[in-house]
Amino acid sequence: MKKRILIIYSGGTIGMEPSPNGFIPKPGLLEELMKQYPVFSNRIMPEYEILEMDPLLDSSNMAPADWLSLAHLLQKQYERFDGFVILHGTDTMAYSASALSFLLEGLRKPVILTGSQIPMIEPRNDAMENVVGALLFAANFDIPEVCIHFDNILIRGNRSVKIDCDGFRAFESPNLPPLGEGGIHMRIKDHLIHRPFGEDTGLRIPKQLNSNVTVIWLFPGISAQIIRNALLPPLEGAVIQAFGTGNGPTTNKEFLAALSEATAKGIILIDCTQCHKGTVEFGDYETGSGMAKAGLVNGYDMTPEAALTKLCYLLGKNLPKEEIKKRLQNNLRGELSC
Ligand code: ASP
């Protein structure tokens, strides 16, 4: 029996066409193009249906409400299909993939995001290869997680970052090797796949996400006033992109006071690193211990995209603050190594 895959087109370059103001998504174009290419009806391909989001979005226009809409759409169709391919703009694909990994509680089927740097309508493009690979990974492998397939690598969604806005290798997973690769053969590394524990109790989507969050990128000389301004109500949580192994300027007592005042008020601050690779180690330096004493929680090797969306997800559950802090530091969907 052929596997059945649902393709959800949310927007992005892959189905765009030129306009006087630059590329914009065109409803119906992607489906029309896919019908013209024999590869999509080849005998090795799974059966598929295409569902288009309305409106189609450049992913720079996406927000947490759109992550929830995608999750609900997927939930509605969950029983009818063996796997899902989400065609999405590359700009914020790492955020959507991270958010979906948390939102799709109890997921047991592959959900693979892809897109392209050049639209499918162009004669020279990376769209075909990306979609064909995503469909084949979704149909032929047991991958019960949210992934990104791009330029022949399959990476965990909540480990991904966009690293290039020109080359075809647009995404990387700096702290985890690819889960799969496409060469002459398509292979996955089974031991790296994150599998849910316990019985299959179906797919659940939480009611809401809380987007009263921000990201603060530290730089040498950042003032306490900038921190205080950034942490004003209605803010409830922030990812602090700190130096090296999670360090901050601890000789600046006002800076530390600004962080401590916020955590004492119940604002949740996660310490992540500005480095692309590696992890937060609070104990390595006095400048790291100072951040821990100010009440920051350890973000380990989470990407900023994973840390931010995890914060939106956990704050949305209205859990006690201590429980949110605990879960932030726990590995929920393979997003951190600790
Ligand atoms: N701006 C586009 C988007 O994110 C870029 C892309 O798809 O590559 O929707």
Short mmCIF file of C-alpha atoms and ligand atoms in Angstrom, two decimals:
data_model
loop_
_atom_site.label_atom_id
_atom_site.label_comp_id
_atom_site.label_asym_id
_atom_site.label_seq_id
_atom_site.Cartn_x
_atom_site.Cartn_y
_atom_site.Cartn_z
CA MET A 1 0.00 0.00 0.00
CA LYS A 2 1.32 3.41 -0.92
CA LYS A 3 1.83 5.80 1.96
CA ARG A 4 -0.38 8.88 2.08
CA ILE A 5 1.27 12.21 2.76
CA LEU A 6 -0.41 15.55 3.34
CA ILE A 7 1.48 18.53 1.91
CA ILE A 8 0.58 21.78 3.64
CA TYR A 9 1.71 24.85 1.72
CA SER A 10 1.98 27.77 4.15
CA GLY A 11 3.79 30.17 1.80
CA GLY A 12 7.43 31.03 1.21
CA THR A 13 9.68 31.31 -1.84
CA ILE A 14 8.98 27.79 -3.08
CA GLY A 15 5.53 28.79 -4.45
CA MET A 16 6.26 32.45 -5.14
CA GLU A 17 6.31 34.48 -8.34
CA PRO A 18 7.85 37.88 -9.06
CA SER A 19 5.83 41.08 -8.38
CA PRO A 20 6.79 44.78 -8.75
CA ASN A 21 7.77 44.71 -5.02
CA GLY A 22 9.72 41.45 -5.09
CA PHE A 23 8.61 37.82 -4.76
CA ILE A 24 5.17 37.06 -3.28
CA PRO A 25 3.33 33.72 -2.81
CA LYS A 26 0.69 32.93 -5.44
CA PRO A 27 -2.31 30.77 -4.49
CA GLY A 28 -2.59 27.61 -6.56
CA LEU A 29 0.81 28.01 -8.27
CA LEU A 30 2.63 25.29 -6.35
CA GLU A 31 -0.06 22.67 -6.99
CA GLU A 32 -0.20 23.61 -10.66
CA LEU A 33 3.59 23.24 -10.99
CA MET A 34 3.69 19.94 -9.13
CA LYS A 35 1.09 18.52 -11.55
CA GLN A 36 3.38 19.41 -14.47
CA TYR A 37 6.43 17.55 -13.14
CA PRO A 38 6.29 13.76 -13.79
CA VAL A 39 8.55 13.07 -10.79
CA PHE A 40 5.66 13.73 -8.40
CA SER A 41 3.55 10.97 -9.96
CA ASN A 42 6.44 8.52 -10.31
CA ARG A 43 5.77 5.04 -8.92
CA ILE A 44 8.31 5.50 -6.11
CA MET A 45 6.50 8.56 -4.79
CA PRO A 46 3.81 8.36 -2.10
CA GLU A 47 0.24 9.47 -2.73
CA TYR A 48 -0.22 13.04 -1.65
CA GLU A 49 -2.80 15.78 -1.22
CA ILE A 50 -2.02 19.47 -1.09
CA LEU A 51 -3.68 21.85 1.31
CA GLU A 52 -2.97 25.56 1.07
CA MET A 53 -3.06 27.95 4.00
CA ASP A 54 -5.16 31.05 3.48
CA PRO A 55 -3.59 33.56 3.27
CA LEU A 56 -0.25 32.26 2.02
CA LEU A 57 2.53 33.97 3.94
CA ASP A 58 6.08 35.05 3.46
CA SER A 59 7.40 33.47 6.65
CA SER A 60 8.71 36.85 7.83
CA ASN A 61 5.01 37.66 8.34
CA MET A 62 4.36 34.63 10.54
CA ALA A 63 3.63 34.86 14.25
CA PRO A 64 2.76 32.40 17.07
CA ALA A 65 -0.92 32.39 15.99
CA ASP A 66 0.22 30.92 12.66
CA TRP A 67 2.17 28.14 14.43
CA LEU A 68 -1.03 27.26 16.26
CA SER A 69 -3.07 27.33 13.02
CA LEU A 70 -0.57 24.95 11.41
CA ALA A 71 -0.75 22.63 14.41
CA HIS A 72 -4.58 22.60 14.36
CA LEU A 73 -4.68 22.00 10.62
CA LEU A 74 -2.34 19.06 11.05
CA GLN A 75 -4.37 17.69 13.95
CA LYS A 76 -7.58 17.76 11.87
CA GLN A 77 -5.94 15.62 9.18
CA TYR A 78 -3.77 13.52 11.50
CA GLU A 79 -5.64 10.22 11.21
CA ARG A 80 -6.01 10.36 7.40
CA PHE A 81 -2.30 10.50 6.59
CA ASP A 82 0.91 8.60 7.32
CA GLY A 83 3.07 11.69 7.33
CA PHE A 84 3.13 15.43 6.71
CA VAL A 85 5.28 17.78 4.63
CA ILE A 86 4.99 21.48 5.40
CA LEU A 87 6.20 23.82 2.65
CA HIS A 88 7.29 26.98 4.38
CA GLY A 89 9.41 30.10 3.87
CA THR A 90 12.98 29.70 4.98
CA ASP A 91 13.26 32.97 6.94
CA THR A 92 11.44 31.74 10.04
CA MET A 93 11.29 28.02 9.31
CA ALA A 94 13.53 27.23 12.29
CA TYR A 95 11.07 29.04 14.61
CA SER A 96 8.02 27.24 13.18
CA ALA A 97 9.77 23.86 13.28
CA SER A 98 10.79 24.46 16.91
CA ALA A 99 7.32 25.67 17.90
CA LEU A 100 5.60 22.71 16.19
CA SER A 101 7.91 20.25 17.96
CA PHE A 102 6.48 21.49 21.27
CA LEU A 103 2.89 22.04 20.13
CA LEU A 104 2.40 18.58 18.58
CA GLU A 105 2.19 16.65 21.86
CA GLY A 106 2.24 12.88 21.44
CA LEU A 107 3.31 13.06 17.76
CA ARG A 108 3.93 9.61 16.23
CA LYS A 109 4.25 10.47 12.55
CA PRO A 110 6.84 12.35 10.49
CA VAL A 111 6.32 16.10 10.08
CA ILE A 112 8.92 17.46 7.66
CA LEU A 113 9.30 21.12 6.83
CA THR A 114 10.96 22.24 3.64
CA GLY A 115 11.03 25.14 1.22
CA SER A 116 13.55 26.56 -1.19
CA GLN A 117 15.91 29.41 -1.88
CA ILE A 118 14.72 29.69 -5.51
CA PRO A 119 11.01 29.37 -6.46
CA MET A 120 9.84 26.19 -8.16
CA ILE A 121 8.71 28.27 -11.13
CA GLU A 122 12.33 29.18 -11.96
CA PRO A 123 14.17 26.83 -14.36
CA ARG A 124 17.13 26.50 -11.99
CA ASN A 125 15.87 25.81 -8.48
CA ASP A 126 16.40 23.82 -5.30
CA ALA A 127 12.66 23.33 -4.78
CA MET A 128 12.23 20.03 -6.60
CA GLU A 129 15.02 18.23 -4.77
CA ASN A 130 13.89 19.55 -1.40
CA VAL A 131 10.25 18.50 -1.86
CA VAL A 132 11.04 15.11 -3.41
CA GLY A 133 13.41 14.30 -0.53
CA ALA A 134 10.94 15.49 2.11
CA LEU A 135 8.16 13.32 0.63
CA LEU A 136 10.42 10.25 0.47
CA PHE A 137 11.71 10.69 4.03
CA ALA A 138 8.14 11.18 5.29
CA ALA A 139 6.86 8.11 3.43
CA ASN A 140 9.66 5.60 3.95
CA PHE A 141 11.03 6.10 7.45
CA ASP A 142 9.71 5.90 10.99
CA ILE A 143 10.51 9.43 12.19
CA PRO A 144 7.97 10.51 14.83
CA GLU A 145 9.30 14.04 15.07
CA VAL A 146 9.32 17.48 13.48
CA CYS A 147 12.28 17.83 11.08
CA ILE A 148 13.61 20.10 8.37
CA HIS A 149 14.75 18.59 5.09
CA PHE A 150 16.93 20.91 3.05
CA ASP A 151 19.76 20.34 0.59
CA ASN A 152 19.78 16.59 1.25
CA ILE A 153 20.09 16.73 5.01
CA LEU A 154 17.35 15.90 7.47
CA ILE A 155 17.77 17.75 10.77
CA ARG A 156 15.71 17.97 13.95
CA GLY A 157 13.42 21.00 13.71
CA ASN A 158 14.15 22.33 17.19
CA ARG A 159 17.93 22.06 16.60
CA SER A 160 17.88 23.93 13.32
CA VAL A 161 19.10 27.44 12.50
CA LYS A 162 19.04 29.33 9.22
CA ILE A 163 22.68 29.97 8.39
CA ASP A 164 22.63 31.14 4.79
CA CYS A 165 20.31 33.40 2.79
CA ASP A 166 22.09 32.66 -0.46
CA GLY A 167 23.44 29.11 -0.68
CA PHE A 168 21.32 25.98 -0.99
CA ARG A 169 22.57 24.64 2.38
CA ALA A 170 20.35 27.16 4.21
CA PHE A 171 20.02 25.23 7.50
CA GLU A 172 22.32 23.61 9.98
CA SER A 173 21.94 21.75 13.23
CA PRO A 174 25.08 22.92 15.05
CA ASN A 175 24.72 20.84 18.20
CA LEU A 176 23.34 17.60 16.76
CA PRO A 177 24.42 15.66 13.66
CA PRO A 178 21.81 15.33 10.90
CA LEU A 179 19.16 12.68 11.60
CA GLY A 180 19.33 11.61 8.00
CA GLU A 181 21.05 12.25 4.70
CA GLY A 182 20.21 11.79 1.07
CA GLY A 183 22.99 10.56 -1.22
CA ILE A 184 22.74 7.65 -3.63
CA HIS A 185 20.80 6.10 -0.76
CA MET A 186 18.57 7.85 1.71
CA ARG A 187 19.49 6.95 5.26
CA ILE A 188 18.49 7.90 8.77
CA LYS A 189 20.50 7.45 11.96
CA ASP A 190 18.00 5.53 13.96
CA HIS A 191 19.80 6.01 17.29
CA LEU A 192 19.40 9.80 16.97
CA ILE A 193 15.63 9.75 16.42
CA HIS A 194 13.68 11.09 19.39
CA ARG A 195 10.85 8.69 20.19
CA PRO A 196 7.98 9.42 22.56
CA PHE A 197 7.68 7.30 25.70
CA GLY A 198 4.63 5.32 26.74
CA GLU A 199 1.37 4.54 25.06
CA ASP A 200 0.03 6.32 22.00
CA THR A 201 -2.70 8.56 23.39
CA GLY A 202 -3.21 10.57 20.22
CA LEU A 203 -2.12 14.00 19.10
CA ARG A 204 -2.86 16.88 21.46
CA ILE A 205 -2.45 20.62 20.86
CA PRO A 206 -2.28 23.04 23.78
CA LYS A 207 -4.89 25.80 23.89
CA GLN A 208 -2.52 28.73 23.62
CA LEU A 209 0.98 30.11 23.33
CA ASN A 210 2.09 33.06 25.42
CA SER A 211 4.01 35.56 23.31
CA ASN A 212 4.95 38.04 26.05
CA VAL A 213 8.57 37.10 25.46
CA THR A 214 11.71 38.59 24.00
CA VAL A 215 15.33 37.86 23.11
CA ILE A 216 18.13 40.06 24.49
CA TRP A 217 21.51 39.87 22.78
CA LEU A 218 24.25 40.95 25.22
CA PHE A 219 27.12 43.10 23.93
CA PRO A 220 30.11 44.62 25.71
CA GLY A 221 28.88 47.76 27.51
CA ILE A 222 25.14 46.89 27.50
CA SER A 223 23.56 49.10 30.17
CA ALA A 224 21.29 48.13 33.03
CA GLN A 225 18.79 50.66 31.68
CA ILE A 226 18.53 48.80 28.36
CA ILE A 227 17.88 45.57 30.27
CA ARG A 228 15.27 47.23 32.52
CA ASN A 229 13.50 48.77 29.51
CA ALA A 230 13.43 45.45 27.68
CA LEU A 231 11.96 43.65 30.70
CA LEU A 232 9.00 45.99 31.32
CA PRO A 233 5.43 44.58 31.51
CA PRO A 234 3.74 42.78 29.83
CA LEU A 235 6.95 40.77 29.43
CA GLU A 236 6.92 37.37 31.16
CA GLY A 237 10.04 35.69 29.85
CA ALA A 238 13.23 36.36 27.92
CA VAL A 239 16.03 34.44 26.27
CA ILE A 240 19.33 36.09 27.21
CA GLN A 241 21.89 35.48 24.47
CA ALA A 242 24.98 35.62 26.67
CA PHE A 243 28.70 35.40 25.91
CA GLY A 244 30.58 32.11 25.53
CA THR A 245 29.44 29.51 28.04
CA GLY A 246 26.59 31.75 29.23
CA ASN A 247 28.65 34.55 30.74
CA GLY A 248 27.71 38.18 31.43
CA PRO A 249 29.45 41.36 32.63
CA THR A 250 29.40 40.66 36.37
CA THR A 251 31.59 43.61 37.39
CA ASN A 252 28.64 45.75 36.28
CA LYS A 253 26.57 45.45 39.49
CA GLU A 254 23.68 47.46 38.05
CA PHE A 255 23.43 45.00 35.14
CA LEU A 256 23.21 42.08 37.57
CA ALA A 257 20.71 44.02 39.73
CA ALA A 258 18.48 44.59 36.68
CA LEU A 259 18.43 40.83 35.98
CA SER A 260 17.83 39.92 39.65
CA GLU A 261 14.96 42.42 39.98
CA ALA A 262 13.28 40.81 36.97
CA THR A 263 13.66 37.21 38.16
CA ALA A 264 12.49 38.23 41.67
CA LYS A 265 9.30 39.57 40.03
CA GLY A 266 8.73 36.17 38.39
CA ILE A 267 10.02 37.01 34.90
CA ILE A 268 11.70 33.90 33.53
CA LEU A 269 15.14 34.45 32.02
CA ILE A 270 16.88 31.64 30.10
CA ASP A 271 20.62 31.87 29.62
CA CYS A 272 21.70 30.71 26.16
CA THR A 273 24.95 31.20 24.32
CA GLN A 274 25.65 33.53 21.41
CA CYS A 275 27.99 30.86 20.05
CA HIS A 276 26.59 28.67 17.31
CA LYS A 277 28.06 25.56 18.88
CA GLY A 278 28.53 24.44 22.48
CA THR A 279 26.59 24.78 25.67
CA VAL A 280 26.05 27.00 28.72
CA GLU A 281 28.18 25.96 31.71
CA PHE A 282 27.33 28.25 34.61
CA GLY A 283 30.16 27.01 36.83
CA ASP A 284 33.01 27.53 34.37
CA TYR A 285 33.57 31.22 35.12
CA GLU A 286 32.63 33.72 37.81
CA THR A 287 30.89 35.64 35.00
CA GLY A 288 28.65 32.60 34.52
CA SER A 289 27.98 31.91 38.22
CA GLY A 290 26.87 35.55 38.48
CA MET A 291 24.15 34.92 35.88
CA ALA A 292 22.96 31.85 37.80
CA LYS A 293 22.89 33.86 41.07
CA ALA A 294 20.76 36.49 39.31
CA GLY A 295 18.16 33.72 38.85
CA LEU A 296 18.67 32.80 35.19
CA VAL A 297 17.85 29.24 34.19
CA ASN A 298 20.28 27.20 32.14
CA GLY A 299 19.43 27.02 28.43
CA TYR A 300 22.24 24.50 27.79
CA ASP A 301 22.76 24.12 24.03
CA MET A 302 19.29 25.20 22.90
CA THR A 303 19.12 27.38 19.82
CA PRO A 304 17.53 30.79 20.43
CA GLU A 305 14.61 29.62 18.26
CA ALA A 306 14.05 26.55 20.44
CA ALA A 307 14.46 28.48 23.71
CA LEU A 308 12.03 31.22 22.66
CA THR A 309 9.31 28.89 21.36
CA LYS A 310 9.69 26.58 24.37
CA LEU A 311 9.17 29.60 26.59
CA CYS A 312 5.99 30.61 24.66
CA TYR A 313 4.76 27.02 24.95
CA LEU A 314 5.43 26.55 28.67
CA LEU A 315 4.20 30.03 29.67
CA GLY A 316 1.04 29.30 27.67
CA LYS A 317 0.28 26.36 29.95
CA ASN A 318 -0.05 28.63 33.01
CA LEU A 319 2.05 26.30 35.13
CA PRO A 320 3.65 27.42 38.41
CA LYS A 321 6.85 29.37 37.70
CA GLU A 322 9.09 26.76 39.34
CA GLU A 323 7.59 24.05 37.14
CA ILE A 324 8.19 26.15 34.01
CA LYS A 325 11.83 26.66 35.03
CA LYS A 326 12.24 22.94 35.62
CA ARG A 327 10.76 21.97 32.27
CA LEU A 328 12.83 24.60 30.46
CA GLN A 329 15.95 22.80 31.65
CA ASN A 330 14.56 19.34 30.85
CA ASN A 331 14.82 17.71 27.48
CA LEU A 332 11.21 17.62 26.20
CA ARG A 333 11.58 16.91 22.46
CA GLY A 334 15.29 16.42 21.90
CA GLU A 335 15.92 20.17 21.89
CA LEU A 336 18.78 20.11 24.39
CA SER A 337 21.62 17.90 25.58
CA CYS A 338 22.37 18.01 29.29
N1 ASP B 1 11.12 35.51 2.58
C1 ASP B 1 10.93 34.13 2.23
C2 ASP B 1 10.12 33.47 3.33
O1 ASP B 1 10.64 33.20 4.37
C3 ASP B 1 12.25 33.46 2.05
C4 ASP B 1 12.19 31.99 1.67
O2 ASP B 1 11.18 31.33 1.64
O3 ASP B 1 13.27 31.45 1.36
O4 ASP B 1 8.95 33.24 3.17
#
